[in-house]
Amino acid sequence: MSDESTPICSAKGCRDAAVWVLAWNNPKVHTPERRKTWLACEEHREHLSQFLGVRGFLKDVARFEDWQAAEPS
């Protein structure tokens, strides 16, 4: 489980702590460099990745701490 300051999984109804960042882009709506993100716990990473992947939206999957470390301050 997570506390108020911990980012949580984006899966519907899930309240577990996020471990993964799924970066995606809908080319019909977003410019090519734009990245939207969903967060995922271990249990939902594959399901959310598949959901985005079959639509051709998934661009990258990274561990949450690595994604945060790579973001500019």
PDB file of N, CA, C and O in Angstrom:
ATOM      1  N   MET A   1       0.828  -1.190   0.000  1.00  0.00           N
ATOM      2  CA  MET A   1       0.000   0.000   0.000  1.00  0.00           C
ATOM      3  C   MET A   1       0.868   1.249   0.000  1.00  0.00           C
ATOM      4  O   MET A   1       2.053   1.197   0.228  1.00  0.00           O
ATOM      5  N   SER A   2       0.244   2.399  -0.207  1.00  0.00           N
ATOM      6  CA  SER A   2       0.989   3.644  -0.283  1.00  0.00           C
ATOM      7  C   SER A   2       0.446   4.649   0.714  1.00  0.00           C
ATOM      8  O   SER A   2      -0.677   4.539   1.179  1.00  0.00           O
ATOM      9  N   ASP A   3       1.266   5.650   1.039  1.00  0.00           N
ATOM     10  CA  ASP A   3       0.777   6.736   1.875  1.00  0.00           C
ATOM     11  C   ASP A   3       0.429   7.909   0.955  1.00  0.00           C
ATOM     12  O   ASP A   3       0.542   7.821  -0.257  1.00  0.00           O
ATOM     13  N   GLU A   4       0.002   9.017   1.524  1.00  0.00           N
ATOM     14  CA  GLU A   4      -0.459  10.168   0.744  1.00  0.00           C
ATOM     15  C   GLU A   4       0.599  10.752  -0.194  1.00  0.00           C
ATOM     16  O   GLU A   4       0.276  11.320  -1.215  1.00  0.00           O
ATOM     17  N   SER A   5       1.881  10.637   0.154  1.00  0.00           N
ATOM     18  CA  SER A   5       2.939  11.241  -0.657  1.00  0.00           C
ATOM     19  C   SER A   5       3.522  10.292  -1.712  1.00  0.00           C
ATOM     20  O   SER A   5       4.318  10.704  -2.536  1.00  0.00           O
ATOM     21  N   THR A   6       3.118   9.034  -1.682  1.00  0.00           N
ATOM     22  CA  THR A   6       3.650   8.046  -2.614  1.00  0.00           C
ATOM     23  C   THR A   6       2.794   7.998  -3.877  1.00  0.00           C
ATOM     24  O   THR A   6       1.582   7.821  -3.786  1.00  0.00           O
ATOM     25  N   PRO A   7       3.400   8.156  -5.052  1.00  0.00           N
ATOM     26  CA  PRO A   7       2.630   8.026  -6.296  1.00  0.00           C
ATOM     27  C   PRO A   7       2.023   6.629  -6.393  1.00  0.00           C
ATOM     28  O   PRO A   7       2.663   5.640  -6.019  1.00  0.00           O
ATOM     29  N   ILE A   8       0.794   6.556  -6.881  1.00  0.00           N
ATOM     30  CA  ILE A   8       0.100   5.272  -6.944  1.00  0.00           C
ATOM     31  C   ILE A   8      -0.109   4.808  -8.378  1.00  0.00           C
ATOM     32  O   ILE A   8      -0.067   5.588  -9.324  1.00  0.00           O
ATOM     33  N   CYS A   9      -0.366   3.541  -8.505  1.00  0.00           N
ATOM     34  CA  CYS A   9      -0.616   2.882  -9.791  1.00  0.00           C
ATOM     35  C   CYS A   9      -1.816   3.516 -10.490  1.00  0.00           C
ATOM     36  O   CYS A   9      -2.805   3.882  -9.853  1.00  0.00           O
ATOM     37  N   SER A  10      -1.730   3.627 -11.814  1.00  0.00           N
ATOM     38  CA  SER A  10      -2.807   4.202 -12.618  1.00  0.00           C
ATOM     39  C   SER A  10      -3.917   3.213 -12.966  1.00  0.00           C
ATOM     40  O   SER A  10      -4.939   3.608 -13.521  1.00  0.00           O
ATOM     41  N   ALA A  11      -3.737   1.931 -12.651  1.00  0.00           N
ATOM     42  CA  ALA A  11      -4.771   0.938 -12.949  1.00  0.00           C
ATOM     43  C   ALA A  11      -6.029   1.244 -12.145  1.00  0.00           C
ATOM     44  O   ALA A  11      -5.953   1.617 -10.967  1.00  0.00           O
ATOM     45  N   LYS A  12      -7.167   1.098 -12.792  1.00  0.00           N
ATOM     46  CA  LYS A  12      -8.442   1.403 -12.161  1.00  0.00           C
ATOM     47  C   LYS A  12      -8.614   0.624 -10.858  1.00  0.00           C
ATOM     48  O   LYS A  12      -8.484  -0.596 -10.832  1.00  0.00           O
ATOM     49  N   GLY A  13      -8.856   1.358  -9.777  1.00  0.00           N
ATOM     50  CA  GLY A  13      -9.104   0.750  -8.481  1.00  0.00           C
ATOM     51  C   GLY A  13      -7.869   0.365  -7.695  1.00  0.00           C
ATOM     52  O   GLY A  13      -7.979  -0.008  -6.532  1.00  0.00           O
ATOM     53  N   CYS A  14      -6.698   0.431  -8.296  1.00  0.00           N
ATOM     54  CA  CYS A  14      -5.467   0.044  -7.595  1.00  0.00           C
ATOM     55  C   CYS A  14      -4.962   1.206  -6.762  1.00  0.00           C
ATOM     56  O   CYS A  14      -4.934   2.347  -7.218  1.00  0.00           O
ATOM     57  N   ARG A  15      -4.534   0.916  -5.543  1.00  0.00           N
ATOM     58  CA  ARG A  15      -3.994   1.934  -4.650  1.00  0.00           C
ATOM     59  C   ARG A  15      -2.551   1.605  -4.247  1.00  0.00           C
ATOM     60  O   ARG A  15      -2.012   2.188  -3.324  1.00  0.00           O
ATOM     61  N   ASP A  16      -1.920   0.668  -4.956  1.00  0.00           N
ATOM     62  CA  ASP A  16      -0.547   0.271  -4.636  1.00  0.00           C
ATOM     63  C   ASP A  16       0.451   1.316  -5.123  1.00  0.00           C
ATOM     64  O   ASP A  16       0.173   2.074  -6.056  1.00  0.00           O
ATOM     65  N   ALA A  17       1.607   1.320  -4.529  1.00  0.00           N
ATOM     66  CA  ALA A  17       2.666   2.258  -4.898  1.00  0.00           C
ATOM     67  C   ALA A  17       3.159   1.988  -6.319  1.00  0.00           C
ATOM     68  O   ALA A  17       3.275   0.833  -6.736  1.00  0.00           O
ATOM     69  N   ALA A  18       3.435   3.048  -7.029  1.00  0.00           N
ATOM     70  CA  ALA A  18       3.962   2.934  -8.389  1.00  0.00           C
ATOM     71  C   ALA A  18       5.422   2.494  -8.349  1.00  0.00           C
ATOM     72  O   ALA A  18       6.203   2.997  -7.548  1.00  0.00           O
ATOM     73  N   VAL A  19       5.763   1.567  -9.225  1.00  0.00           N
ATOM     74  CA  VAL A  19       7.133   1.082  -9.359  1.00  0.00           C
ATOM     75  C   VAL A  19       7.645   1.395 -10.766  1.00  0.00           C
ATOM     76  O   VAL A  19       8.833   1.536 -10.990  1.00  0.00           O
ATOM     77  N   TRP A  20       6.733   1.528 -11.713  1.00  0.00           N
ATOM     78  CA  TRP A  20       7.063   1.706 -13.126  1.00  0.00           C
ATOM     79  C   TRP A  20       6.411   2.961 -13.687  1.00  0.00           C
ATOM     80  O   TRP A  20       5.331   3.353 -13.260  1.00  0.00           O
ATOM     81  N   VAL A  21       7.068   3.558 -14.682  1.00  0.00           N
ATOM     82  CA  VAL A  21       6.499   4.652 -15.466  1.00  0.00           C
ATOM     83  C   VAL A  21       6.351   4.142 -16.893  1.00  0.00           C
ATOM     84  O   VAL A  21       7.306   3.626 -17.477  1.00  0.00           O
ATOM     85  N   LEU A  22       5.160   4.275 -17.442  1.00  0.00           N
ATOM     86  CA  LEU A  22       4.888   3.909 -18.826  1.00  0.00           C
ATOM     87  C   LEU A  22       4.688   5.214 -19.592  1.00  0.00           C
ATOM     88  O   LEU A  22       3.722   5.936 -19.356  1.00  0.00           O
ATOM     89  N   ALA A  23       5.635   5.540 -20.444  1.00  0.00           N
ATOM     90  CA  ALA A  23       5.562   6.764 -21.241  1.00  0.00           C
ATOM     91  C   ALA A  23       4.860   6.435 -22.552  1.00  0.00           C
ATOM     92  O   ALA A  23       5.199   5.451 -23.208  1.00  0.00           O
ATOM     93  N   TRP A  24       3.886   7.262 -22.912  1.00  0.00           N
ATOM     94  CA  TRP A  24       3.117   6.985 -24.114  1.00  0.00           C
ATOM     95  C   TRP A  24       2.766   8.265 -24.849  1.00  0.00           C
ATOM     96  O   TRP A  24       2.941   9.358 -24.345  1.00  0.00           O
ATOM     97  N   ASN A  25       2.266   8.062 -26.066  1.00  0.00           N
ATOM     98  CA  ASN A  25       1.923   9.175 -26.933  1.00  0.00           C
ATOM     99  C   ASN A  25       0.849   8.699 -27.898  1.00  0.00           C
ATOM    100  O   ASN A  25       1.002   7.658 -28.531  1.00  0.00           O
ATOM    101  N   ASN A  26      -0.239   9.458 -28.000  1.00  0.00           N
ATOM    102  CA  ASN A  26      -1.271   9.177 -28.998  1.00  0.00           C
ATOM    103  C   ASN A  26      -0.973  10.066 -30.192  1.00  0.00           C
ATOM    104  O   ASN A  26      -1.187  11.280 -30.139  1.00  0.00           O
ATOM    105  N   PRO A  27      -0.467   9.517 -31.290  1.00  0.00           N
ATOM    106  CA  PRO A  27      -0.039  10.338 -32.423  1.00  0.00           C
ATOM    107  C   PRO A  27      -1.169  11.127 -33.080  1.00  0.00           C
ATOM    108  O   PRO A  27      -0.907  12.104 -33.764  1.00  0.00           O
ATOM    109  N   LYS A  28      -2.422  10.732 -32.857  1.00  0.00           N
ATOM    110  CA  LYS A  28      -3.544  11.489 -33.409  1.00  0.00           C
ATOM    111  C   LYS A  28      -3.821  12.760 -32.612  1.00  0.00           C
ATOM    112  O   LYS A  28      -4.481  13.663 -33.103  1.00  0.00           O
ATOM    113  N   VAL A  29      -3.313  12.825 -31.385  1.00  0.00           N
ATOM    114  CA  VAL A  29      -3.606  13.937 -30.483  1.00  0.00           C
ATOM    115  C   VAL A  29      -2.355  14.726 -30.102  1.00  0.00           C
ATOM    116  O   VAL A  29      -2.403  15.943 -29.955  1.00  0.00           O
ATOM    117  N   HIS A  30      -1.226  14.031 -29.929  1.00  0.00           N
ATOM    118  CA  HIS A  30      -0.010  14.640 -29.394  1.00  0.00           C
ATOM    119  C   HIS A  30       1.070  14.819 -30.462  1.00  0.00           C
ATOM    120  O   HIS A  30       1.159  14.027 -31.389  1.00  0.00           O
ATOM    121  N   THR A  31       1.903  15.827 -30.268  1.00  0.00           N
ATOM    122  CA  THR A  31       3.067  15.982 -31.132  1.00  0.00           C
ATOM    123  C   THR A  31       4.014  14.813 -30.865  1.00  0.00           C
ATOM    124  O   THR A  31       3.976  14.211 -29.779  1.00  0.00           O
ATOM    125  N   PRO A  32       4.876  14.453 -31.831  1.00  0.00           N
ATOM    126  CA  PRO A  32       5.731  13.259 -31.677  1.00  0.00           C
ATOM    127  C   PRO A  32       6.614  13.262 -30.429  1.00  0.00           C
ATOM    128  O   PRO A  32       6.872  12.195 -29.854  1.00  0.00           O
ATOM    129  N   GLU A  33       7.090  14.419 -29.981  1.00  0.00           N
ATOM    130  CA  GLU A  33       7.985  14.445 -28.813  1.00  0.00           C
ATOM    131  C   GLU A  33       7.231  14.433 -27.481  1.00  0.00           C
ATOM    132  O   GLU A  33       7.827  14.200 -26.433  1.00  0.00           O
ATOM    133  N   ARG A  34       5.939  14.637 -27.493  1.00  0.00           N
ATOM    134  CA  ARG A  34       5.145  14.679 -26.262  1.00  0.00           C
ATOM    135  C   ARG A  34       5.081  13.309 -25.617  1.00  0.00           C
ATOM    136  O   ARG A  34       4.920  12.297 -26.295  1.00  0.00           O
ATOM    137  N   ARG A  35       5.230  13.247 -24.301  1.00  0.00           N
ATOM    138  CA  ARG A  35       5.106  11.993 -23.568  1.00  0.00           C
ATOM    139  C   ARG A  35       4.138  12.183 -22.406  1.00  0.00           C
ATOM    140  O   ARG A  35       4.347  13.020 -21.536  1.00  0.00           O
ATOM    141  N   LYS A  36       3.088  11.409 -22.416  1.00  0.00           N
ATOM    142  CA  LYS A  36       2.172  11.308 -21.291  1.00  0.00           C
ATOM    143  C   LYS A  36       2.676  10.125 -20.466  1.00  0.00           C
ATOM    144  O   LYS A  36       3.405   9.270 -20.979  1.00  0.00           O
ATOM    145  N   THR A  37       2.299  10.054 -19.204  1.00  0.00           N
ATOM    146  CA  THR A  37       2.765   8.937 -18.381  1.00  0.00           C
ATOM    147  C   THR A  37       1.634   8.322 -17.583  1.00  0.00           C
ATOM    148  O   THR A  37       0.722   9.011 -17.132  1.00  0.00           O
ATOM    149  N   TRP A  38       1.705   7.031 -17.461  1.00  0.00           N
ATOM    150  CA  TRP A  38       0.907   6.260 -16.520  1.00  0.00           C
ATOM    151  C   TRP A  38       1.895   5.636 -15.559  1.00  0.00           C
ATOM    152  O   TRP A  38       3.026   5.298 -15.934  1.00  0.00           O
ATOM    153  N   LEU A  39       1.461   5.465 -14.319  1.00  0.00           N
ATOM    154  CA  LEU A  39       2.275   4.797 -13.307  1.00  0.00           C
ATOM    155  C   LEU A  39       1.715   3.400 -13.098  1.00  0.00           C
ATOM    156  O   LEU A  39       0.509   3.185 -13.222  1.00  0.00           O
ATOM    157  N   ALA A  40       2.589   2.454 -12.789  1.00  0.00           N
ATOM    158  CA  ALA A  40       2.142   1.074 -12.597  1.00  0.00           C
ATOM    159  C   ALA A  40       2.860   0.414 -11.433  1.00  0.00           C
ATOM    160  O   ALA A  40       4.053   0.623 -11.225  1.00  0.00           O
ATOM    161  N   CYS A  41       2.105  -0.401 -10.699  1.00  0.00           N
ATOM    162  CA  CYS A  41       2.703  -1.272  -9.680  1.00  0.00           C
ATOM    163  C   CYS A  41       3.217  -2.513 -10.407  1.00  0.00           C
ATOM    164  O   CYS A  41       3.004  -2.682 -11.609  1.00  0.00           O
ATOM    165  N   GLU A  42       3.897  -3.394  -9.708  1.00  0.00           N
ATOM    166  CA  GLU A  42       4.414  -4.627 -10.325  1.00  0.00           C
ATOM    167  C   GLU A  42       3.286  -5.438 -10.955  1.00  0.00           C
ATOM    168  O   GLU A  42       3.414  -5.937 -12.068  1.00  0.00           O
ATOM    169  N   GLU A  43       2.169  -5.560 -10.249  1.00  0.00           N
ATOM    170  CA  GLU A  43       1.063  -6.398 -10.711  1.00  0.00           C
ATOM    171  C   GLU A  43       0.436  -5.892 -12.017  1.00  0.00           C
ATOM    172  O   GLU A  43       0.017  -6.689 -12.852  1.00  0.00           O
ATOM    173  N   HIS A  44       0.363  -4.577 -12.211  1.00  0.00           N
ATOM    174  CA  HIS A  44      -0.349  -4.023 -13.363  1.00  0.00           C
ATOM    175  C   HIS A  44       0.549  -3.542 -14.509  1.00  0.00           C
ATOM    176  O   HIS A  44       0.044  -3.119 -15.542  1.00  0.00           O
ATOM    177  N   ARG A  45       1.862  -3.631 -14.353  1.00  0.00           N
ATOM    178  CA  ARG A  45       2.768  -3.139 -15.404  1.00  0.00           C
ATOM    179  C   ARG A  45       2.500  -3.818 -16.744  1.00  0.00           C
ATOM    180  O   ARG A  45       2.356  -3.146 -17.769  1.00  0.00           O
ATOM    181  N   GLU A  46       2.417  -5.124 -16.752  1.00  0.00           N
ATOM    182  CA  GLU A  46       2.226  -5.841 -18.012  1.00  0.00           C
ATOM    183  C   GLU A  46       0.872  -5.519 -18.644  1.00  0.00           C
ATOM    184  O   GLU A  46       0.775  -5.280 -19.849  1.00  0.00           O
ATOM    185  N   HIS A  47      -0.178  -5.507 -17.847  1.00  0.00           N
ATOM    186  CA  HIS A  47      -1.516  -5.215 -18.363  1.00  0.00           C
ATOM    187  C   HIS A  47      -1.587  -3.817 -18.979  1.00  0.00           C
ATOM    188  O   HIS A  47      -2.088  -3.650 -20.099  1.00  0.00           O
ATOM    189  N   LEU A  48      -1.089  -2.816 -18.264  1.00  0.00           N
ATOM    190  CA  LEU A  48      -1.122  -1.449 -18.788  1.00  0.00           C
ATOM    191  C   LEU A  48      -0.219  -1.301 -20.012  1.00  0.00           C
ATOM    192  O   LEU A  48      -0.568  -0.602 -20.962  1.00  0.00           O
ATOM    193  N   SER A  49       0.934  -1.967 -20.001  1.00  0.00           N
ATOM    194  CA  SER A  49       1.839  -1.940 -21.158  1.00  0.00           C
ATOM    195  C   SER A  49       1.167  -2.537 -22.385  1.00  0.00           C
ATOM    196  O   SER A  49       1.265  -1.988 -23.490  1.00  0.00           O
ATOM    197  N   GLN A  50       0.467  -3.649 -22.203  1.00  0.00           N
ATOM    198  CA  GLN A  50      -0.233  -4.284 -23.322  1.00  0.00           C
ATOM    199  C   GLN A  50      -1.352  -3.393 -23.847  1.00  0.00           C
ATOM    200  O   GLN A  50      -1.547  -3.272 -25.058  1.00  0.00           O
ATOM    201  N   PHE A  51      -2.095  -2.771 -22.943  1.00  0.00           N
ATOM    202  CA  PHE A  51      -3.186  -1.872 -23.338  1.00  0.00           C
ATOM    203  C   PHE A  51      -2.662  -0.760 -24.245  1.00  0.00           C
ATOM    204  O   PHE A  51      -3.228  -0.483 -25.304  1.00  0.00           O
ATOM    205  N   LEU A  52      -1.567  -0.125 -23.835  1.00  0.00           N
ATOM    206  CA  LEU A  52      -0.980   0.946 -24.644  1.00  0.00           C
ATOM    207  C   LEU A  52      -0.293   0.397 -25.887  1.00  0.00           C
ATOM    208  O   LEU A  52      -0.357   0.991 -26.962  1.00  0.00           O
ATOM    209  N   GLY A  53       0.348  -0.749 -25.751  1.00  0.00           N
ATOM    210  CA  GLY A  53       1.104  -1.337 -26.854  1.00  0.00           C
ATOM    211  C   GLY A  53       0.247  -1.738 -28.042  1.00  0.00           C
ATOM    212  O   GLY A  53       0.610  -1.477 -29.190  1.00  0.00           O
ATOM    213  N   VAL A  54      -0.903  -2.360 -27.805  1.00  0.00           N
ATOM    214  CA  VAL A  54      -1.753  -2.787 -28.919  1.00  0.00           C
ATOM    215  C   VAL A  54      -2.311  -1.598 -29.694  1.00  0.00           C
ATOM    216  O   VAL A  54      -2.682  -1.733 -30.854  1.00  0.00           O
ATOM    217  N   ARG A  55      -2.342  -0.432 -29.071  1.00  0.00           N
ATOM    218  CA  ARG A  55      -2.807   0.787 -29.733  1.00  0.00           C
ATOM    219  C   ARG A  55      -1.658   1.550 -30.410  1.00  0.00           C
ATOM    220  O   ARG A  55      -1.880   2.552 -31.061  1.00  0.00           O
ATOM    221  N   GLY A  56      -0.421   1.056 -30.193  1.00  0.00           N
ATOM    222  CA  GLY A  56       0.743   1.720 -30.762  1.00  0.00           C
ATOM    223  C   GLY A  56       1.130   2.982 -30.018  1.00  0.00           C
ATOM    224  O   GLY A  56       1.859   3.815 -30.539  1.00  0.00           O
ATOM    225  N   PHE A  57       0.676   3.120 -28.773  1.00  0.00           N
ATOM    226  CA  PHE A  57       0.942   4.327 -27.987  1.00  0.00           C
ATOM    227  C   PHE A  57       2.189   4.218 -27.110  1.00  0.00           C
ATOM    228  O   PHE A  57       2.805   5.224 -26.784  1.00  0.00           O
ATOM    229  N   LEU A  58       2.550   3.015 -26.671  1.00  0.00           N
ATOM    230  CA  LEU A  58       3.636   2.837 -25.703  1.00  0.00           C
ATOM    231  C   LEU A  58       4.979   3.205 -26.319  1.00  0.00           C
ATOM    232  O   LEU A  58       5.350   2.700 -27.371  1.00  0.00           O
ATOM    233  N   LYS A  59       5.713   4.093 -25.651  1.00  0.00           N
ATOM    234  CA  LYS A  59       7.015   4.540 -26.139  1.00  0.00           C
ATOM    235  C   LYS A  59       8.166   4.068 -25.264  1.00  0.00           C
ATOM    236  O   LYS A  59       9.259   3.829 -25.751  1.00  0.00           O
ATOM    237  N   ASP A  60       7.942   3.960 -23.949  1.00  0.00           N
ATOM    238  CA  ASP A  60       9.031   3.601 -23.046  1.00  0.00           C
ATOM    239  C   ASP A  60       8.458   3.090 -21.729  1.00  0.00           C
ATOM    240  O   ASP A  60       7.382   3.520 -21.304  1.00  0.00           O
ATOM    241  N   VAL A  61       9.191   2.184 -21.078  1.00  0.00           N
ATOM    242  CA  VAL A  61       8.860   1.703 -19.737  1.00  0.00           C
ATOM    243  C   VAL A  61      10.129   1.814 -18.911  1.00  0.00           C
ATOM    244  O   VAL A  61      11.189   1.339 -19.332  1.00  0.00           O
ATOM    245  N   ALA A  62      10.034   2.472 -17.771  1.00  0.00           N
ATOM    246  CA  ALA A  62      11.210   2.662 -16.912  1.00  0.00           C
ATOM    247  C   ALA A  62      10.813   2.516 -15.450  1.00  0.00           C
ATOM    248  O   ALA A  62       9.665   2.772 -15.081  1.00  0.00           O
ATOM    249  N   ARG A  63      11.771   2.111 -14.642  1.00  0.00           N
ATOM    250  CA  ARG A  63      11.526   2.079 -13.195  1.00  0.00           C
ATOM    251  C   ARG A  63      11.282   3.508 -12.725  1.00  0.00           C
ATOM    252  O   ARG A  63      11.886   4.454 -13.219  1.00  0.00           O
ATOM    253  N   PHE A  64      10.357   3.668 -11.792  1.00  0.00           N
ATOM    254  CA  PHE A  64       9.953   4.984 -11.322  1.00  0.00           C
ATOM    255  C   PHE A  64      11.142   5.814 -10.837  1.00  0.00           C
ATOM    256  O   PHE A  64      11.288   6.979 -11.201  1.00  0.00           O
ATOM    257  N   GLU A  65      12.029   5.214 -10.044  1.00  0.00           N
ATOM    258  CA  GLU A  65      13.167   5.970  -9.508  1.00  0.00           C
ATOM    259  C   GLU A  65      14.139   6.398 -10.619  1.00  0.00           C
ATOM    260  O   GLU A  65      14.731   7.478 -10.551  1.00  0.00           O
ATOM    261  N   ASP A  66      14.286   5.568 -11.655  1.00  0.00           N
ATOM    262  CA  ASP A  66      15.152   5.938 -12.786  1.00  0.00           C
ATOM    263  C   ASP A  66      14.534   7.078 -13.572  1.00  0.00           C
ATOM    264  O   ASP A  66      15.241   7.989 -14.030  1.00  0.00           O
ATOM    265  N   TRP A  67      13.224   7.042 -13.767  1.00  0.00           N
ATOM    266  CA  TRP A  67      12.513   8.109 -14.490  1.00  0.00           C
ATOM    267  C   TRP A  67      12.663   9.430 -13.751  1.00  0.00           C
ATOM    268  O   TRP A  67      12.956  10.465 -14.348  1.00  0.00           O
ATOM    269  N   GLN A  68      12.481   9.409 -12.430  1.00  0.00           N
ATOM    270  CA  GLN A  68      12.615  10.622 -11.629  1.00  0.00           C
ATOM    271  C   GLN A  68      14.036  11.166 -11.692  1.00  0.00           C
ATOM    272  O   GLN A  68      14.236  12.372 -11.815  1.00  0.00           O
ATOM    273  N   ALA A  69      15.009  10.288 -11.622  1.00  0.00           N
ATOM    274  CA  ALA A  69      16.414  10.718 -11.654  1.00  0.00           C
ATOM    275  C   ALA A  69      16.778  11.350 -12.998  1.00  0.00           C
ATOM    276  O   ALA A  69      17.616  12.236 -13.061  1.00  0.00           O
ATOM    277  N   ALA A  70      16.128  10.909 -14.068  1.00  0.00           N
ATOM    278  CA  ALA A  70      16.434  11.414 -15.413  1.00  0.00           C
ATOM    279  C   ALA A  70      15.716  12.723 -15.730  1.00  0.00           C
ATOM    280  O   ALA A  70      16.095  13.412 -16.664  1.00  0.00           O
ATOM    281  N   GLU A  71      14.668  13.072 -14.964  1.00  0.00           N
ATOM    282  CA  GLU A  71      13.934  14.305 -15.230  1.00  0.00           C
ATOM    283  C   GLU A  71      14.767  15.513 -14.853  1.00  0.00           C
ATOM    284  O   GLU A  71      15.436  15.522 -13.815  1.00  0.00           O
ATOM    285  N   PRO A  72      14.722  16.566 -15.702  1.00  0.00           N
ATOM    286  CA  PRO A  72      15.447  17.789 -15.351  1.00  0.00           C
ATOM    287  C   PRO A  72      14.821  18.443 -14.121  1.00  0.00           C
ATOM    288  O   PRO A  72      13.619  18.369 -13.924  1.00  0.00           O
ATOM    289  N   SER A  73      15.635  19.055 -13.311  1.00  0.00           N
ATOM    290  CA  SER A  73      15.154  19.706 -12.069  1.00  0.00           C
ATOM    291  C   SER A  73      14.359  20.948 -12.354  1.00  0.00           C
ATOM    292  O   SER A  73      14.596  21.708 -13.197  1.00  0.00           O
TER     293      SER A  73
END
